[in-house]
Amino acid sequence: MSEYQYYEFRAIDRPLDSEQMDELGDLSSRAEVTPTSFTNTYSYGDFRGDPSKLMDRYFDAFVYVANWGTHRLMFRIPWSFVDVDTFETYCDGEVVSLTVGKNHVVLEFSSDDESDDEWSAGESWMPSLVSIRDELMRGDLRALYIGWLASRGWDEEEDDDEREPPVPPGLAKPSAALRALIDFLRVDEDLLEAAAAGSTGEAVAAPSRAETARWVETLPAADKDAYLVRFLANEGDVVLRAELSKRFREATAPKGKCHARADGRRTVAELLAARDALAEEKSLKASERAAKEQARRDREQAEARTRQLDQLARRESAAWREVEQLIVTKKPKDYDRAVALLVDLHDLAVRSGRAEEAANRIRELRERHANKPSLIKRFDGRKLGK
């Protein structure tokens, strides 16, 4: 296949209605359209729709993969779940960008790497990445920092004096979805590990049902009644959820603590230097491990060889006769066995200080069977009798 493009959109907060599905169907006759998704794969041609406009109107998540190295990921998030100023702190306008709409924002991650020959099909990415939206909506900013980091550490000139945005807690322990994002954006693993050294505390976790129940019990009855009336009046369950989630976070946030560390922010140059030092340390440790492993293998091979020669020593005379018997058969496999046995007999003689004696016997064998070119070729291959 000379070309591959994969588009997948997801409707999460509410399903598409029949009119919306018809509108989407008009964009592509080959697309698979369901109340919660719009999916299409192209091996030639291109999609006629604009993903940004579709996200603004219909969908909450979007994944795009092309075999020439382009990856795109978008999330539409209701305003009430987002602190726009905080989000923009992590946006560079290239790898991570934020578009502010009337009732929501659209966050986009992108990655281009034309040198990446090992591309993967797009179908697996949405299931792996979609839960990042929930993480962002509950105040977990690790995906934003990972996106910012993805634009750093390449061959282009860097603004060495630029300082990193606040490092969110829990960066050293990414969720499965964040691990997928790291792969999707092709983040330098050493750079990520170096950056995670500046992360303290635990990541923002989803509240348990018991925690939520305890908080709900503290709400004034009038507030509970008002929320229920608004829900029944169909004001929008997403809006109500956002309001309640924000109120819950504000009420239960640890006092005197922030969700992202703002102090001690490092420059890009410092991060890259820390990455290089970490990579060098890993390389050194890997070399040490490899050397130890090679020494272990060499020791085991030497011990095995010693045992083999010890066994041969107990039947040395018989082994010389066996060589003669194998050569007489004139069979290629027996020639191989005879030569292998001669190598062992030579090594045994060297070990016991009788190298010259073994060399003379092998030369005599070679001269006596010089009319057997196949055998002599095998002697030459093991440098026997020269």
Short mmCIF file of C-alpha atoms in Angstrom, two decimals:
data_model
loop_
_atom_site.label_atom_id
_atom_site.label_comp_id
_atom_site.label_asym_id
_atom_site.label_seq_id
_atom_site.Cartn_x
_atom_site.Cartn_y
_atom_site.Cartn_z
CA MET A 1 0.00 0.00 0.00
CA SER A 2 1.54 3.29 -1.13
CA GLU A 3 -0.64 5.46 1.10
CA TYR A 4 -2.52 5.01 4.35
CA GLN A 5 -4.66 7.51 6.24
CA TYR A 6 -6.87 6.66 9.19
CA TYR A 7 -9.52 9.00 10.64
CA GLU A 8 -11.54 8.19 13.75
CA PHE A 9 -13.90 10.54 15.58
CA ARG A 10 -15.73 9.76 18.83
CA ALA A 11 -18.84 11.32 20.36
CA ILE A 12 -18.52 10.80 24.11
CA ASP A 13 -20.72 13.23 26.01
CA ARG A 14 -23.80 12.66 23.86
CA PRO A 15 -24.59 10.48 20.82
CA LEU A 16 -25.15 11.81 17.33
CA ASP A 17 -28.74 12.17 16.19
CA SER A 18 -30.00 10.88 12.83
CA GLU A 19 -29.68 14.28 11.14
CA GLN A 20 -26.05 14.60 12.25
CA MET A 21 -25.30 11.08 11.06
CA ASP A 22 -26.78 11.92 7.63
CA GLU A 23 -24.65 15.07 7.42
CA LEU A 24 -21.54 13.08 8.20
CA GLY A 25 -22.47 10.39 5.71
CA ASP A 26 -22.53 13.02 2.98
CA LEU A 27 -18.85 13.75 3.65
CA SER A 28 -17.74 10.24 2.75
CA SER A 29 -19.65 7.36 1.23
CA ARG A 30 -17.07 4.90 2.56
CA ALA A 31 -17.12 6.04 6.17
CA GLU A 32 -18.53 3.93 8.96
CA VAL A 33 -20.94 6.14 10.88
CA THR A 34 -22.55 5.17 14.19
CA PRO A 35 -24.27 7.26 16.91
CA THR A 36 -20.90 7.48 18.71
CA SER A 37 -18.27 7.33 15.97
CA PHE A 38 -17.17 8.26 12.45
CA THR A 39 -14.34 6.16 11.02
CA ASN A 40 -12.68 6.08 7.63
CA THR A 41 -9.53 4.61 6.10
CA TYR A 42 -7.98 5.89 2.87
CA SER A 43 -5.49 4.07 0.68
CA TYR A 44 -5.84 6.77 -2.00
CA GLY A 45 -7.52 10.14 -2.15
CA ASP A 46 -8.25 12.25 0.91
CA PHE A 47 -10.99 13.12 3.38
CA ARG A 48 -13.17 16.05 2.26
CA GLY A 49 -14.05 17.16 5.77
CA ASP A 50 -12.15 19.46 8.11
CA PRO A 51 -11.36 17.63 11.38
CA SER A 52 -11.26 20.89 13.33
CA LYS A 53 -14.74 21.88 12.18
CA LEU A 54 -16.10 18.38 12.88
CA MET A 55 -14.65 18.51 16.38
CA ASP A 56 -16.22 21.91 16.96
CA ARG A 57 -19.66 20.69 15.90
CA TYR A 58 -20.00 16.95 16.52
CA PHE A 59 -17.24 15.12 18.35
CA ASP A 60 -15.26 14.93 21.58
CA ALA A 61 -12.18 13.00 20.41
CA PHE A 62 -10.28 12.53 17.15
CA VAL A 63 -7.30 10.39 16.06
CA TYR A 64 -5.50 10.64 12.74
CA VAL A 65 -2.63 8.42 11.57
CA ALA A 66 -0.82 8.53 8.19
CA ASN A 67 1.90 6.20 7.04
CA TRP A 68 4.20 9.11 6.21
CA GLY A 69 4.59 9.79 9.92
CA THR A 70 1.81 12.22 10.86
CA HIS A 71 -0.12 11.68 14.10
CA ARG A 72 -2.93 13.95 15.34
CA LEU A 73 -5.01 13.72 18.50
CA MET A 74 -7.81 16.12 19.49
CA PHE A 75 -10.09 16.44 22.50
CA ARG A 76 -13.10 18.72 22.83
CA ILE A 77 -13.58 19.65 26.48
CA PRO A 78 -16.39 21.78 27.96
CA TRP A 79 -15.31 25.16 29.29
CA SER A 80 -16.24 24.36 32.88
CA PHE A 81 -13.61 21.61 33.04
CA VAL A 82 -10.77 23.79 31.78
CA ASP A 83 -8.60 26.53 33.16
CA VAL A 84 -7.68 28.07 29.82
CA ASP A 85 -4.74 30.08 31.16
CA THR A 86 -3.24 26.94 32.72
CA PHE A 87 -3.73 24.89 29.55
CA GLU A 88 -2.12 27.57 27.40
CA THR A 89 0.98 27.46 29.61
CA TYR A 90 1.80 24.09 28.02
CA CYS A 91 0.89 24.96 24.43
CA ASP A 92 3.65 25.75 21.94
CA GLY A 93 1.29 26.12 18.99
CA GLU A 94 2.87 23.23 17.10
CA VAL A 95 2.88 19.97 19.04
CA VAL A 96 0.25 21.19 21.51
CA SER A 97 -2.34 23.82 20.62
CA LEU A 98 -5.59 25.07 22.10
CA THR A 99 -8.57 26.49 20.23
CA VAL A 100 -11.12 28.27 22.38
CA GLY A 101 -14.75 27.98 21.29
CA LYS A 102 -18.01 29.36 22.62
CA ASN A 103 -18.80 26.54 25.05
CA HIS A 104 -15.68 24.39 24.85
CA VAL A 105 -12.02 24.24 23.97
CA VAL A 106 -10.34 21.89 21.49
CA LEU A 107 -6.94 20.62 22.55
CA GLU A 108 -4.74 19.19 19.81
CA PHE A 109 -1.55 17.12 19.96
CA SER A 110 0.43 16.48 16.78
CA SER A 111 3.60 14.68 15.78
CA ASP A 112 5.38 14.38 12.43
CA ASP A 113 8.28 12.07 11.79
CA GLU A 114 8.90 11.20 8.15
CA SER A 115 11.97 9.20 9.13
CA ASP A 116 9.88 6.70 11.10
CA ASP A 117 9.64 3.70 8.75
CA GLU A 118 7.85 1.53 11.34
CA TRP A 119 4.33 2.95 11.34
CA SER A 120 1.35 1.26 12.95
CA ALA A 121 -2.27 1.10 11.80
CA GLY A 122 -4.64 3.59 13.38
CA GLU A 123 -7.35 1.34 14.79
CA SER A 124 -5.67 0.72 18.15
CA TRP A 125 -4.92 4.33 19.03
CA MET A 126 -8.35 5.70 19.97
CA PRO A 127 -9.10 2.99 22.59
CA SER A 128 -5.63 3.55 24.06
CA LEU A 129 -5.79 7.36 24.16
CA VAL A 130 -9.41 8.35 24.73
CA SER A 131 -9.30 8.18 28.56
CA ILE A 132 -6.77 11.04 28.57
CA ARG A 133 -9.78 13.33 28.12
CA ASP A 134 -11.19 12.19 31.47
CA GLU A 135 -7.80 12.71 33.10
CA LEU A 136 -7.63 16.27 31.80
CA MET A 137 -11.21 16.98 32.87
CA ARG A 138 -10.43 16.05 36.46
CA GLY A 139 -7.39 18.32 36.56
CA ASP A 140 -4.59 15.89 35.70
CA LEU A 141 -2.20 17.97 33.56
CA ARG A 142 0.39 15.29 32.80
CA ALA A 143 -0.77 14.90 29.18
CA LEU A 144 -0.17 18.62 28.61
CA TYR A 145 3.36 18.43 29.99
CA ILE A 146 4.10 15.32 27.88
CA GLY A 147 2.88 17.24 24.82
CA TRP A 148 5.13 20.18 25.63
CA LEU A 149 8.05 17.81 26.15
CA ALA A 150 7.42 16.14 22.78
CA SER A 151 8.50 19.33 21.02
CA ARG A 152 11.84 19.39 22.84
CA GLY A 153 15.09 17.49 22.32
CA TRP A 154 15.15 17.20 18.52
CA ASP A 155 17.75 18.40 16.06
CA GLU A 156 16.23 21.82 15.47
CA GLU A 157 17.60 24.78 17.35
CA GLU A 158 16.14 25.02 20.83
CA ASP A 159 15.44 28.08 22.92
CA ASP A 160 17.82 26.96 25.64
CA ASP A 161 16.71 29.69 28.03
CA GLU A 162 13.02 28.82 27.82
CA ARG A 163 11.71 27.42 31.10
CA GLU A 164 9.52 24.37 31.36
CA PRO A 165 5.89 24.78 32.41
CA PRO A 166 4.93 23.54 35.88
CA VAL A 167 5.67 19.81 36.21
CA PRO A 168 2.47 17.98 37.23
CA PRO A 169 2.61 15.45 40.06
CA GLY A 170 2.80 11.77 39.14
CA LEU A 171 4.76 12.26 35.91
CA ALA A 172 7.10 9.39 36.81
CA LYS A 173 4.13 6.99 36.94
CA PRO A 174 2.14 7.56 33.74
CA SER A 175 -1.19 5.83 33.27
CA ALA A 176 -1.67 3.35 30.43
CA ALA A 177 -3.28 6.10 28.35
CA LEU A 178 -0.38 8.47 29.00
CA ARG A 179 2.08 5.72 28.11
CA ALA A 180 0.22 5.41 24.79
CA LEU A 181 0.44 9.20 24.33
CA ILE A 182 4.20 9.04 24.90
CA ASP A 183 4.44 6.51 22.06
CA PHE A 184 1.97 8.42 19.87
CA LEU A 185 3.98 11.65 20.17
CA ARG A 186 7.31 9.84 20.01
CA VAL A 187 8.58 11.44 23.21
CA ASP A 188 12.26 10.90 23.99
CA GLU A 189 12.16 8.40 26.86
CA ASP A 190 15.37 9.67 28.46
CA LEU A 191 14.10 13.25 28.29
CA LEU A 192 10.83 12.17 29.91
CA GLU A 193 12.67 10.35 32.70
CA ALA A 194 14.87 13.38 33.31
CA ALA A 195 11.83 15.68 33.38
CA ALA A 196 9.97 13.36 35.76
CA ALA A 197 12.70 13.92 38.34
CA GLY A 198 11.11 17.33 38.86
CA SER A 199 7.69 15.86 39.61
CA THR A 200 6.58 15.40 43.21
CA GLY A 201 3.46 13.92 44.77
CA GLU A 202 0.76 11.70 43.34
CA ALA A 203 -1.25 12.34 40.18
CA VAL A 204 -4.76 13.73 40.46
CA ALA A 205 -6.94 10.63 40.87
CA ALA A 206 -10.61 10.14 40.14
CA PRO A 207 -12.61 10.27 43.38
CA SER A 208 -13.95 7.00 44.69
CA ARG A 209 -17.68 6.45 44.95
CA ALA A 210 -17.41 6.60 48.75
CA GLU A 211 -15.57 9.94 48.62
CA THR A 212 -18.19 11.34 46.27
CA ALA A 213 -21.01 10.11 48.50
CA ARG A 214 -19.47 11.71 51.59
CA TRP A 215 -19.13 15.03 49.79
CA VAL A 216 -22.68 14.93 48.43
CA GLU A 217 -23.94 14.45 51.98
CA THR A 218 -22.37 17.79 52.91
CA LEU A 219 -24.24 19.74 50.21
CA PRO A 220 -27.14 21.89 51.38
CA ALA A 221 -30.53 20.39 50.56
CA ALA A 222 -31.44 23.47 48.54
CA ASP A 223 -28.40 22.96 46.27
CA LYS A 224 -29.24 19.31 45.73
CA ASP A 225 -32.81 20.23 44.82
CA ALA A 226 -31.62 22.91 42.40
CA TYR A 227 -29.23 20.52 40.64
CA LEU A 228 -31.94 17.86 40.32
CA VAL A 229 -34.45 20.34 38.88
CA ARG A 230 -31.90 21.54 36.34
CA PHE A 231 -31.15 17.94 35.36
CA LEU A 232 -34.83 17.13 34.85
CA ALA A 233 -35.25 20.38 32.93
CA ASN A 234 -32.64 19.01 30.52
CA GLU A 235 -30.15 21.82 31.01
CA GLY A 236 -27.40 19.44 30.04
CA ASP A 237 -25.88 16.66 32.07
CA VAL A 238 -22.37 17.60 30.87
CA VAL A 239 -22.75 21.16 32.14
CA LEU A 240 -24.06 19.94 35.48
CA ARG A 241 -21.32 17.36 35.76
CA ALA A 242 -18.71 20.03 35.06
CA GLU A 243 -20.12 22.34 37.72
CA LEU A 244 -20.32 19.60 40.31
CA SER A 245 -16.84 18.28 39.45
CA LYS A 246 -15.33 21.74 39.82
CA ARG A 247 -17.15 22.27 43.11
CA PHE A 248 -16.00 18.87 44.36
CA ARG A 249 -12.35 19.56 43.44
CA GLU A 250 -12.39 22.95 45.14
CA ALA A 251 -13.98 21.51 48.28
CA THR A 252 -11.68 18.51 48.58
CA ALA A 253 -8.35 19.94 47.32
CA PRO A 254 -5.54 19.60 49.89
CA LYS A 255 -5.02 22.90 51.65
CA GLY A 256 -1.82 24.75 50.85
CA LYS A 257 -0.96 22.45 47.91
CA CYS A 258 -1.10 23.03 44.21
CA HIS A 259 -1.71 20.47 41.47
CA ALA A 260 1.43 21.35 39.52
CA ARG A 261 4.79 22.31 40.84
CA ALA A 262 5.64 25.85 39.79
CA ASP A 263 8.88 26.37 41.71
CA GLY A 264 12.33 25.38 40.52
CA ARG A 265 11.31 25.26 36.86
CA ARG A 266 14.22 24.17 34.68
CA THR A 267 15.37 25.61 31.37
CA VAL A 268 15.29 23.58 28.18
CA ALA A 269 19.09 23.50 28.27
CA GLU A 270 19.03 22.04 31.78
CA LEU A 271 16.50 19.38 30.76
CA LEU A 272 18.53 18.39 27.70
CA ALA A 273 21.71 18.25 29.78
CA ALA A 274 19.94 16.05 32.34
CA ARG A 275 18.71 13.82 29.51
CA ASP A 276 22.21 13.46 28.05
CA ALA A 277 23.69 12.67 31.47
CA LEU A 278 20.99 10.07 32.07
CA ALA A 279 21.54 8.51 28.65
CA GLU A 280 25.30 8.34 29.29
CA GLU A 281 24.72 6.76 32.71
CA LYS A 282 22.37 4.18 31.18
CA SER A 283 24.86 3.42 28.42
CA LEU A 284 27.64 2.92 30.97
CA LYS A 285 25.48 0.63 33.08
CA ALA A 286 24.41 -1.30 29.99
CA SER A 287 28.08 -1.75 29.00
CA GLU A 288 28.92 -2.96 32.51
CA ARG A 289 26.01 -5.42 32.43
CA ALA A 290 27.05 -6.63 28.99
CA ALA A 291 30.65 -7.11 30.16
CA LYS A 292 29.51 -9.05 33.22
CA GLU A 293 27.21 -11.18 31.09
CA GLN A 294 29.97 -11.88 28.59
CA ALA A 295 32.36 -12.81 31.42
CA ARG A 296 29.72 -15.15 32.84
CA ARG A 297 29.23 -16.82 29.44
CA ASP A 298 32.98 -17.09 28.90
CA ARG A 299 33.40 -18.66 32.35
CA GLU A 300 30.62 -21.15 31.73
CA GLN A 301 32.03 -22.03 28.31
CA ALA A 302 35.50 -22.52 29.80
CA GLU A 303 34.10 -24.74 32.55
CA ALA A 304 32.15 -26.76 30.01
CA ARG A 305 35.26 -27.09 27.84
CA THR A 306 37.26 -28.27 30.82
CA ARG A 307 34.70 -30.96 31.59
CA GLN A 308 34.67 -32.02 27.96
CA LEU A 309 38.46 -32.36 27.82
CA ASP A 310 38.50 -34.19 31.16
CA GLN A 311 36.16 -36.78 29.69
CA LEU A 312 38.27 -37.01 26.53
CA ALA A 313 41.43 -37.54 28.60
CA ARG A 314 39.98 -40.77 29.98
CA ARG A 315 39.74 -42.22 26.46
CA GLU A 316 42.47 -40.38 24.59
CA SER A 317 44.01 -43.44 22.92
CA ALA A 318 40.62 -44.69 21.79
CA ALA A 319 39.82 -41.23 20.42
CA TRP A 320 42.87 -41.29 18.12
CA ARG A 321 41.78 -44.68 16.80
CA GLU A 322 38.24 -43.35 16.32
CA VAL A 323 39.64 -40.57 14.11
CA GLU A 324 41.26 -43.19 11.86
CA GLN A 325 38.03 -45.18 11.66
CA LEU A 326 35.97 -42.12 10.76
CA ILE A 327 38.36 -41.07 7.98
CA VAL A 328 38.30 -44.54 6.41
CA THR A 329 34.54 -44.32 5.77
CA LYS A 330 35.07 -41.39 3.33
CA LYS A 331 31.71 -39.97 4.37
CA PRO A 332 31.38 -36.16 4.69
CA LYS A 333 29.63 -36.38 8.08
CA ASP A 334 32.34 -38.70 9.40
CA TYR A 335 35.02 -36.32 8.09
CA ASP A 336 33.35 -33.54 10.11
CA ARG A 337 33.30 -35.68 13.26
CA ALA A 338 36.94 -36.71 12.74
CA VAL A 339 38.13 -33.11 12.37
CA ALA A 340 36.12 -31.96 15.40
CA LEU A 341 37.66 -34.78 17.43
CA LEU A 342 41.15 -33.81 16.26
CA VAL A 343 40.59 -30.25 17.46
CA ASP A 344 39.63 -31.61 20.88
CA LEU A 345 42.66 -33.92 20.98
CA HIS A 346 44.93 -31.02 20.04
CA ASP A 347 43.48 -28.82 22.82
CA LEU A 348 43.83 -31.65 25.31
CA ALA A 349 47.49 -32.07 24.34
CA VAL A 350 48.12 -28.32 24.68
CA ARG A 351 46.59 -28.37 28.15
CA SER A 352 48.85 -31.21 29.24
CA GLY A 353 52.03 -29.79 27.66
CA ARG A 354 52.14 -32.22 24.72
CA ALA A 355 51.27 -29.81 21.92
CA GLU A 356 54.16 -30.82 19.66
CA GLU A 357 53.30 -34.52 19.96
CA ALA A 358 49.71 -33.89 18.86
CA ALA A 359 50.83 -31.59 16.04
CA ASN A 360 53.13 -34.31 14.66
CA ARG A 361 50.38 -36.95 14.73
CA ILE A 362 47.97 -34.59 12.94
CA ARG A 363 50.57 -33.72 10.27
CA GLU A 364 51.19 -37.43 9.72
CA LEU A 365 47.46 -38.00 9.27
CA ARG A 366 47.25 -35.13 6.81
CA GLU A 367 50.16 -36.45 4.72
CA ARG A 368 48.77 -39.97 4.71
CA HIS A 369 45.37 -38.83 3.47
CA ALA A 370 46.53 -36.04 1.17
CA ASN A 371 44.64 -37.71 -1.69
CA LYS A 372 41.31 -36.91 -0.01
CA PRO A 373 40.61 -33.27 -1.02
CA SER A 374 37.34 -33.04 0.90
CA LEU A 375 39.08 -34.10 4.11
CA ILE A 376 42.06 -31.80 3.50
CA LYS A 377 39.69 -28.87 2.95
CA ARG A 378 38.26 -29.54 6.40
CA PHE A 379 41.78 -29.74 7.86
CA ASP A 380 42.56 -26.35 6.30
CA GLY A 381 39.37 -24.85 7.70
CA ARG A 382 40.49 -25.70 11.24
CA LYS A 383 44.19 -25.06 10.55
CA LEU A 384 45.16 -28.66 11.33
CA GLY A 385 48.52 -30.11 10.31
CA LYS A 386 49.96 -26.93 8.79
#
